[in-house]
GROMACS .gro file of C-alpha atoms in nm:
model
  352
    1MET     CA    1   0.401   0.409   1.585
    2HIS     CA    2   0.169   0.447   1.879
    3ALA     CA    3   0.013   0.096   1.825
    4LEU     CA    4   0.349  -0.062   1.767
    5THR     CA    5   0.490   0.087   2.092
    6ALA     CA    6   0.177  -0.040   2.277
    7LEU     CA    7   0.215  -0.387   2.122
    8PHE     CA    8   0.572  -0.435   2.263
    9TYR     CA    9   0.473  -0.283   2.587
   10ALA     CA   10   0.210  -0.544   2.626
   11LEU     CA   11   0.450  -0.823   2.533
   12GLU     CA   12   0.690  -0.701   2.803
   13THR     CA   13   0.423  -0.659   3.077
   14GLN     CA   14   0.158  -0.919   3.023
   15PRO     CA   15   0.249  -1.255   3.157
   16GLU     CA   16  -0.052  -1.418   2.987
   17ILE     CA   17   0.106  -1.357   2.648
   18PRO     CA   18   0.339  -1.650   2.593
   19VAL     CA   19   0.634  -1.470   2.447
   20ALA     CA   20   0.898  -1.661   2.627
   21THR     CA   21   0.750  -2.013   2.565
   22ALA     CA   22   0.630  -1.969   2.197
   23GLN     CA   23   0.847  -2.181   1.974
   24ARG     CA   24   0.715  -2.015   1.651
   25ILE     CA   25   0.609  -1.649   1.641
   26LEU     CA   26   0.453  -1.467   1.349
   27PHE     CA   27   0.421  -1.095   1.304
   28LEU     CA   28   0.146  -0.999   1.050
   29ARG     CA   29   0.179  -0.659   0.883
   30ALA     CA   30   0.519  -0.639   1.063
   31GLN     CA   31   0.725  -0.318   1.117
   32SER     CA   32   1.087  -0.287   1.225
   33HIS     CA   33   1.122  -0.252   1.603
   34SER     CA   34   1.408  -0.310   1.859
   35GLY     CA   35   1.169  -0.549   2.038
   36LEU     CA   36   1.205  -0.790   1.750
   37GLU     CA   37   1.575  -0.865   1.826
   38PRO     CA   38   1.534  -1.116   2.118
   39LEU     CA   39   1.256  -1.295   1.897
   40ARG     CA   40   1.476  -1.308   1.585
   41GLU     CA   41   1.546  -1.680   1.589
   42ARG     CA   42   1.176  -1.785   1.636
   43LEU     CA   43   1.027  -1.508   1.428
   44THR     CA   44   0.863  -1.490   1.082
   45CYS     CA   45   0.727  -1.158   0.957
   46GLU     CA   46   0.465  -1.105   0.686
   47GLN     CA   47   0.456  -0.768   0.524
   48THR     CA   48   0.307  -0.651   0.182
   49TRP     CA   49   0.397  -0.290   0.221
   50LYS     CA   50   0.732  -0.233   0.061
   51PRO     CA   51   0.859   0.056   0.291
   52HIS     CA   52   0.794  -0.151   0.601
   53ALA     CA   53   0.935  -0.462   0.434
   54ALA     CA   54   1.255  -0.253   0.355
   55GLY     CA   55   1.273  -0.154   0.729
   56LEU     CA   56   1.266  -0.519   0.827
   57GLU     CA   57   1.551  -0.583   0.576
   58LEU     CA   58   1.753  -0.310   0.718
   59GLN     CA   59   1.720  -0.475   1.059
   60GLY     CA   60   1.810  -0.808   0.919
   61ILE     CA   61   1.469  -0.957   0.996
   62ARG     CA   62   1.338  -1.228   0.744
   63HIS     CA   63   0.999  -1.153   0.594
   64THR     CA   64   0.754  -1.288   0.345
   65ARG     CA   65   0.453  -1.162   0.157
   66LEU     CA   66   0.245  -1.453   0.257
   67ALA     CA   67   0.321  -1.674   0.573
   68GLU     CA   68   0.244  -2.041   0.588
   69GLY     CA   69   0.242  -2.297   0.870
   70GLN     CA   70   0.122  -2.296   1.225
   71TYR     CA   71   0.238  -2.050   1.494
   72ASP     CA   72   0.219  -2.048   1.871
   73LEU     CA   73   0.206  -1.670   1.897
   74ILE     CA   74   0.081  -1.435   1.627
   75LEU     CA   75   0.120  -1.059   1.646
   76LEU     CA   76  -0.094  -0.843   1.418
   77LEU     CA   77  -0.055  -0.474   1.338
   78PRO     CA   78  -0.363  -0.410   1.115
   79ASP     CA   79  -0.430  -0.114   0.873
   80ARG     CA   80  -0.729   0.102   0.915
   81GLN     CA   81  -0.971  -0.052   0.662
   82ARG     CA   82  -1.254  -0.255   0.823
   83GLU     CA   83  -1.278  -0.542   0.586
   84SER     CA   84  -0.914  -0.579   0.565
   85ILE     CA   85  -0.887  -0.591   0.945
   86LEU     CA   86  -1.146  -0.861   0.982
   87SER     CA   87  -0.982  -1.056   0.706
   88ASP     CA   88  -0.656  -1.021   0.892
   89PHE     CA   89  -0.832  -1.189   1.190
   90ALA     CA   90  -0.942  -1.476   0.969
   91HIS     CA   91  -0.581  -1.512   0.819
   92ALA     CA   92  -0.430  -1.521   1.167
   93HIS     CA   93  -0.683  -1.778   1.289
   94GLU     CA   94  -0.585  -2.016   1.008
   95LEU     CA   95  -0.218  -1.982   1.102
   96LEU     CA   96  -0.279  -2.017   1.480
   97ALA     CA   97  -0.166  -2.335   1.639
   98GLU     CA   98  -0.409  -2.509   1.892
   99GLY     CA   99  -0.347  -2.331   2.226
  100GLY     CA  100  -0.170  -2.037   2.036
  101THR     CA  101  -0.239  -1.678   2.115
  102LEU     CA  102  -0.325  -1.384   1.877
  103VAL     CA  103  -0.227  -1.042   1.985
  104VAL     CA  104  -0.360  -0.735   1.803
  105ALA     CA  105  -0.262  -0.365   1.846
  106LEU     CA  106  -0.460  -0.083   1.692
  107HIS     CA  107  -0.475   0.287   1.727
  108ASN     CA  108  -0.793   0.421   1.891
  109ASP     CA  109  -0.871   0.638   1.596
  110TRP     CA  110  -0.865   0.335   1.372
  111GLY     CA  111  -1.157   0.174   1.546
  112ALA     CA  112  -0.964  -0.023   1.800
  113LYS     CA  113  -1.252  -0.077   2.035
  114ARG     CA  114  -1.492  -0.177   1.756
  115MET     CA  115  -1.234  -0.427   1.630
  116GLU     CA  116  -1.175  -0.572   1.982
  117GLN     CA  117  -1.562  -0.625   1.996
  118HIS     CA  118  -1.545  -0.802   1.651
  119LEU     CA  119  -1.272  -1.032   1.770
  120ALA     CA  120  -1.485  -1.108   2.076
  121GLU     CA  121  -1.760  -1.215   1.836
  122VAL     CA  122  -1.549  -1.510   1.720
  123ALA     CA  123  -1.315  -1.584   2.003
  124PRO     CA  124  -1.437  -1.718   2.346
  125GLU     CA  125  -1.236  -1.470   2.563
  126VAL     CA  126  -1.062  -1.149   2.482
  127LYS     CA  127  -0.839  -0.959   2.712
  128THR     CA  128  -0.723  -0.598   2.661
  129LEU     CA  129  -0.476  -0.320   2.753
  130SER     CA  130  -0.490   0.043   2.678
  131LYS     CA  131  -0.161   0.214   2.612
  132ASN     CA  132  -0.038   0.510   2.383
  133HIS     CA  133  -0.378   0.602   2.254
  134SER     CA  134  -0.416   0.239   2.136
  135ARG     CA  135  -0.557  -0.083   2.243
  136VAL     CA  136  -0.376  -0.425   2.259
  137PHE     CA  137  -0.616  -0.715   2.278
  138TRP     CA  138  -0.555  -1.089   2.257
  139ALA     CA  139  -0.720  -1.423   2.256
  140THR     CA  140  -0.614  -1.778   2.284
  141HIS     CA  141  -0.709  -2.060   2.057
  142SER     CA  142  -0.795  -2.296   2.338
  143SER     CA  143  -1.142  -2.358   2.251
  144PRO     CA  144  -1.330  -2.342   1.901
  145TRP     CA  145  -1.366  -2.002   1.736
  146LYS     CA  146  -1.671  -1.927   1.521
  147THR     CA  147  -1.528  -2.047   1.195
  148ASP     CA  148  -1.840  -1.963   0.987
  149VAL     CA  149  -1.798  -1.591   1.082
  150LEU     CA  150  -1.425  -1.607   1.010
  151ALA     CA  151  -1.491  -1.767   0.672
  152GLN     CA  152  -1.714  -1.479   0.563
  153TRP     CA  153  -1.460  -1.221   0.692
  154LYS     CA  154  -1.205  -1.380   0.471
  155ILE     CA  155  -1.426  -1.370   0.160
  156ASN     CA  156  -1.517  -1.009   0.234
  157GLY     CA  157  -1.141  -0.910   0.250
  158ALA     CA  158  -1.022  -1.116  -0.041
  159MET     CA  159  -0.953  -0.992  -0.394
  160GLN     CA  160  -1.284  -0.953  -0.572
  161ARG     CA  161  -1.456  -0.789  -0.882
  162ILE     CA  162  -1.575  -0.431  -0.852
  163LEU     CA  163  -1.759  -0.181  -1.065
  164ASP     CA  164  -2.005  -0.429  -1.219
  165GLY     CA  165  -1.712  -0.681  -1.269
  166ARG     CA  166  -1.508  -0.450  -1.479
  167PHE     CA  167  -1.198  -0.453  -1.250
  168TRP     CA  168  -1.042  -0.663  -0.973
  169SER     CA  169  -0.953  -0.500  -0.641
  170GLN     CA  170  -0.924  -0.572  -0.278
  171PRO     CA  171  -1.017  -0.409   0.050
  172GLY     CA  172  -0.732  -0.218   0.201
  173LEU     CA  173  -0.615  -0.070  -0.131
  174PHE     CA  174  -0.658   0.301  -0.205
  175ASN     CA  175  -1.011   0.356  -0.312
  176TRP     CA  176  -1.038  -0.013  -0.347
  177ASP     CA  177  -1.414  -0.030  -0.459
  178ARG     CA  178  -1.445   0.277  -0.672
  179ILE     CA  179  -1.258   0.495  -0.925
  180ASP     CA  180  -1.078   0.779  -0.762
  181GLU     CA  181  -1.213   1.119  -0.855
  182GLY     CA  182  -0.875   1.261  -0.919
  183SER     CA  183  -0.766   0.962  -1.133
  184ALA     CA  184  -1.079   1.002  -1.333
  185LEU     CA  185  -1.016   1.374  -1.391
  186LEU     CA  186  -0.654   1.294  -1.509
  187THR     CA  187  -0.776   1.038  -1.770
  188GLU     CA  188  -0.999   1.313  -1.910
  189HIS     CA  189  -0.694   1.512  -1.999
  190LEU     CA  190  -0.422   1.254  -2.084
  191PRO     CA  191  -0.364   1.278  -2.450
  192HIS     CA  192  -0.409   0.974  -2.667
  193SER     CA  193  -0.090   1.058  -2.840
  194LEU     CA  194   0.124   0.928  -2.545
  195SER     CA  195   0.384   0.694  -2.691
  196GLY     CA  196   0.717   0.517  -2.622
  197ALA     CA  197   0.801   0.404  -2.269
  198VAL     CA  198   0.553   0.503  -2.003
  199ALA     CA  199   0.558   0.465  -1.623
  200ASP     CA  200   0.263   0.468  -1.382
  201LEU     CA  201   0.396   0.560  -1.034
  202GLY     CA  202   0.187   0.436  -0.752
  203SER     CA  203  -0.031   0.233  -0.988
  204SER     CA  204  -0.251   0.067  -0.721
  205TRP     CA  205  -0.496  -0.165  -0.886
  206GLY     CA  206  -0.428  -0.040  -1.233
  207PHE     CA  207  -0.695   0.217  -1.336
  208LEU     CA  208  -0.455   0.472  -1.500
  209SER     CA  209  -0.263   0.209  -1.676
  210ASP     CA  210  -0.582   0.037  -1.803
  211HIS     CA  211  -0.673   0.371  -1.951
  212ILE     CA  212  -0.362   0.440  -2.142
  213LEU     CA  213  -0.344   0.093  -2.264
  214ARG     CA  214  -0.695   0.119  -2.412
  215HIS     CA  215  -0.661   0.483  -2.552
  216CYS     CA  216  -0.288   0.528  -2.646
  217PRO     CA  217  -0.199   0.305  -2.948
  218ASN     CA  218   0.156   0.397  -2.971
  219LEU     CA  219   0.285   0.271  -2.639
  220ARG     CA  220   0.601   0.075  -2.661
  221SER     CA  221   0.615  -0.035  -2.289
  222VAL     CA  222   0.436   0.037  -1.972
  223ASP     CA  223   0.595  -0.011  -1.615
  224MET     CA  224   0.362   0.001  -1.318
  225TYR     CA  225   0.527   0.076  -0.974
  226GLU     CA  226   0.326  -0.003  -0.657
  227SER     CA  227   0.445  -0.043  -0.297
  228ASP     CA  228   0.144  -0.245  -0.173
  229ALA     CA  229   0.196  -0.611  -0.284
  230ARG     CA  230  -0.180  -0.680  -0.246
  231ALA     CA  231  -0.235  -0.471  -0.555
  232LEU     CA  232   0.002  -0.653  -0.783
  233GLU     CA  233  -0.217  -0.940  -0.875
  234CYS     CA  234  -0.528  -0.712  -0.918
  235ALA     CA  235  -0.319  -0.488  -1.150
  236ARG     CA  236  -0.203  -0.792  -1.343
  237ARG     CA  237  -0.552  -0.920  -1.406
  238ASN     CA  238  -0.697  -0.574  -1.481
  239THR     CA  239  -0.425  -0.484  -1.744
  240GLY     CA  240  -0.413  -0.847  -1.875
  241LEU     CA  241  -0.775  -0.808  -1.992
  242VAL     CA  242  -0.686  -0.524  -2.228
  243PRO     CA  243  -0.663  -0.661  -2.586
  244VAL     CA  244  -0.345  -0.490  -2.685
  245PRO     CA  245   0.013  -0.627  -2.752
  246VAL     CA  246   0.173  -0.429  -2.473
  247ARG     CA  247   0.192  -0.617  -2.145
  248PRO     CA  248   0.296  -0.400  -1.850
  249ARG     CA  249   0.577  -0.484  -1.611
  250ILE     CA  250   0.436  -0.471  -1.251
  251LEU     CA  251   0.695  -0.377  -1.003
  252TRP     CA  252   0.682  -0.415  -0.622
  253LYS     CA  253   0.868  -0.092  -0.525
  254ASP     CA  254   0.865   0.207  -0.305
  255VAL     CA  255   0.873   0.491  -0.550
  256THR     CA  256   1.008   0.740  -0.300
  257GLN     CA  257   1.339   0.548  -0.303
  258GLY     CA  258   1.372   0.595  -0.686
  259VAL     CA  259   1.324   0.372  -0.991
  260GLY     CA  260   1.681   0.273  -1.048
  261SER     CA  261   1.826   0.341  -1.407
  262ALA     CA  262   1.489   0.326  -1.581
  263CYS     CA  263   1.421   0.591  -1.841
  264TYR     CA  264   1.083   0.707  -1.966
  265ASP     CA  265   0.924   0.917  -2.233
  266THR     CA  266   0.620   0.982  -2.018
  267ILE     CA  267   0.515   0.941  -1.654
  268ILE     CA  268   0.161   0.947  -1.518
  269MET     CA  269   0.059   0.941  -1.155
  270ASN     CA  270  -0.176   1.015  -0.877
  271PRO     CA  271   0.070   1.038  -0.595
  272PRO     CA  272  -0.021   0.955  -0.231
  273PHE     CA  273  -0.030   1.234   0.021
  274HIS     CA  274  -0.113   1.048   0.343
  275ASP     CA  275   0.114   0.881   0.594
  276GLY     CA  276  -0.144   0.681   0.802
  277ARG     CA  277  -0.426   0.946   0.852
  278GLU     CA  278  -0.176   1.236   0.855
  279THR     CA  279  -0.124   1.461   0.542
  280ASN     CA  280   0.213   1.436   0.415
  281SER     CA  281   0.278   1.649   0.109
  282MET     CA  282   0.643   1.535   0.116
  283LEU     CA  283   0.532   1.200  -0.046
  284GLY     CA  284   0.403   1.368  -0.348
  285LEU     CA  285   0.702   1.600  -0.374
  286LYS     CA  286   0.935   1.282  -0.369
  287PHE     CA  287   0.710   1.129  -0.634
  288ILE     CA  288   0.763   1.432  -0.858
  289THR     CA  289   1.141   1.443  -0.803
  290VAL     CA  290   1.175   1.078  -0.888
  291ALA     CA  291   0.973   1.121  -1.192
  292ALA     CA  292   1.166   1.425  -1.329
  293GLN     CA  293   1.491   1.223  -1.272
  294ALA     CA  294   1.342   0.919  -1.449
  295LEU     CA  295   1.235   1.115  -1.758
  296ARG     CA  296   1.425   1.167  -2.081
  297THR     CA  297   1.535   1.528  -2.144
  298THR     CA  298   1.225   1.557  -2.375
  299GLY     CA  299   0.987   1.365  -2.142
  300ASP     CA  300   0.653   1.459  -1.994
  301LEU     CA  301   0.498   1.424  -1.643
  302TRP     CA  302   0.118   1.420  -1.611
  303LEU     CA  303  -0.015   1.412  -1.262
  304VAL     CA  304  -0.335   1.479  -1.059
  305ALA     CA  305  -0.334   1.614  -0.700
  306ASN     CA  306  -0.571   1.747  -0.437
  307LYS     CA  307  -0.598   2.117  -0.510
  308HIS     CA  308  -0.450   2.232  -0.180
  309LEU     CA  309  -0.125   2.047  -0.210
  310PRO     CA  310   0.181   2.274  -0.278
  311TYR     CA  311   0.340   2.104  -0.591
  312GLU     CA  312   0.358   2.402  -0.826
  313ASN     CA  313   0.698   2.535  -0.698
  314LEU     CA  314   0.866   2.209  -0.737
  315MET     CA  315   0.713   2.172  -1.084
  316LYS     CA  316   0.852   2.500  -1.171
  317GLU     CA  317   1.212   2.388  -1.055
  318ALA     CA  318   1.178   2.041  -1.208
  319PHE     CA  319   1.060   2.115  -1.563
  320GLU     CA  320   1.141   2.374  -1.827
  321HIS     CA  321   0.776   2.394  -1.907
  322HIS     CA  322   0.491   2.346  -1.659
  323ARG     CA  323   0.123   2.424  -1.649
  324THR     CA  324  -0.199   2.358  -1.467
  325VAL     CA  325  -0.412   2.182  -1.725
  326ALA     CA  326  -0.746   2.162  -1.530
  327GLU     CA  327  -0.894   2.244  -1.188
  328THR     CA  328  -1.206   2.132  -1.019
  329ARG     CA  329  -1.332   2.216  -0.658
  330ASN     CA  330  -1.114   1.933  -0.517
  331PHE     CA  331  -0.838   1.837  -0.772
  332LYS     CA  332  -0.589   1.980  -1.026
  333VAL     CA  333  -0.412   1.824  -1.320
  334LEU     CA  334  -0.055   1.938  -1.358
  335HIS     CA  335   0.170   1.880  -1.665
  336GLY     CA  336   0.551   1.926  -1.686
  337SER     CA  337   0.774   1.877  -1.988
  338LYS     CA  338   1.159   1.882  -2.051
  339PRO     CA  339   1.272   1.795  -1.691
  340THR     CA  340   1.566   1.994  -1.554
  341LEU     CA  341   1.634   1.745  -1.262
  342VAL     CA  342   1.753   1.463  -1.498
  343THR     CA  343   2.055   1.291  -1.363
  344ARG     CA  344   2.361   1.279  -1.592
  345GLN     CA  345   2.332   0.903  -1.635
  346VAL     CA  346   1.979   0.939  -1.777
  347LYS     CA  347   2.080   1.232  -2.000
  348ARG     CA  348   2.354   1.023  -2.156
  349LYS     CA  349   2.088   0.749  -2.222
  350SER     CA  350   1.839   0.998  -2.380
  351ARG     CA  351   2.106   1.102  -2.633
  352ARG     CA  352   2.188   0.756  -2.756
   0.00000   0.00000   0.00000
């Protein structure tokens, strides 16, 4: 929120930023804010993160997962991954009209000064403002930018093959260029006897789903839930390469808001526990609660978590049987069966 607040402070106080005269405004990686209200009729928002997209919907702001066209003013609120930020600069440049202005806001702890320097490498003149432990910096497309550098940044931030070509992924995703240590540990302990309807909550680019598709022959269906839309095509390609008849459904959804009326025999997950850079164990607790409510009365939850996270008490409340399957220096694998938080609606389904 610091960078978001700083961004709108700059828009209100810096006359060089053409908020009043811009006919078309684009907000990349947009988040809901009261400052969007006066811009509503001229504004398009691009957002691939489901929780933020939902916030825009609640505010009644239209949004898209991929913007097109040319804009007089582009606002950018990047995430914290270097290649992703530079790729966002290249994406913004492609959408920036001649004479248009790009305005970037980034928290200092996310490398704001360094990213400002990178923008200065391609744009003729960059101006800056410090506010709320963040930097807001902007440049105008009034003279040519270094398109060769921008083109390379776009390539570096695009979906690409990783791990000797085995998987597709993209900078900005969780552990985008390697297999997460916790997920690898979980796959060592998932039984090959998993069967029926299975869900992978927070599936990212699809490592866990790829594993069960390859090693569990009795699956009837697999649903993959992921809140970052950038991961969806990666997951589709990765799981589509597995030579099995089961083809997963890949769903753009914020798991913390539930999975609707879906009902599963098994759920697997490596739940997130960060909100930005801050540890937030509530995210994992919400994932466990949603999983317990989405399982049949005889269902199983398999999850991996950082060893210090306090999930055991909820597992005890949410499942008739629960155990710690494995522990390492950094991670633990937990298993729960026969959920006790199952809603009445799901209980009725499981009896049919």
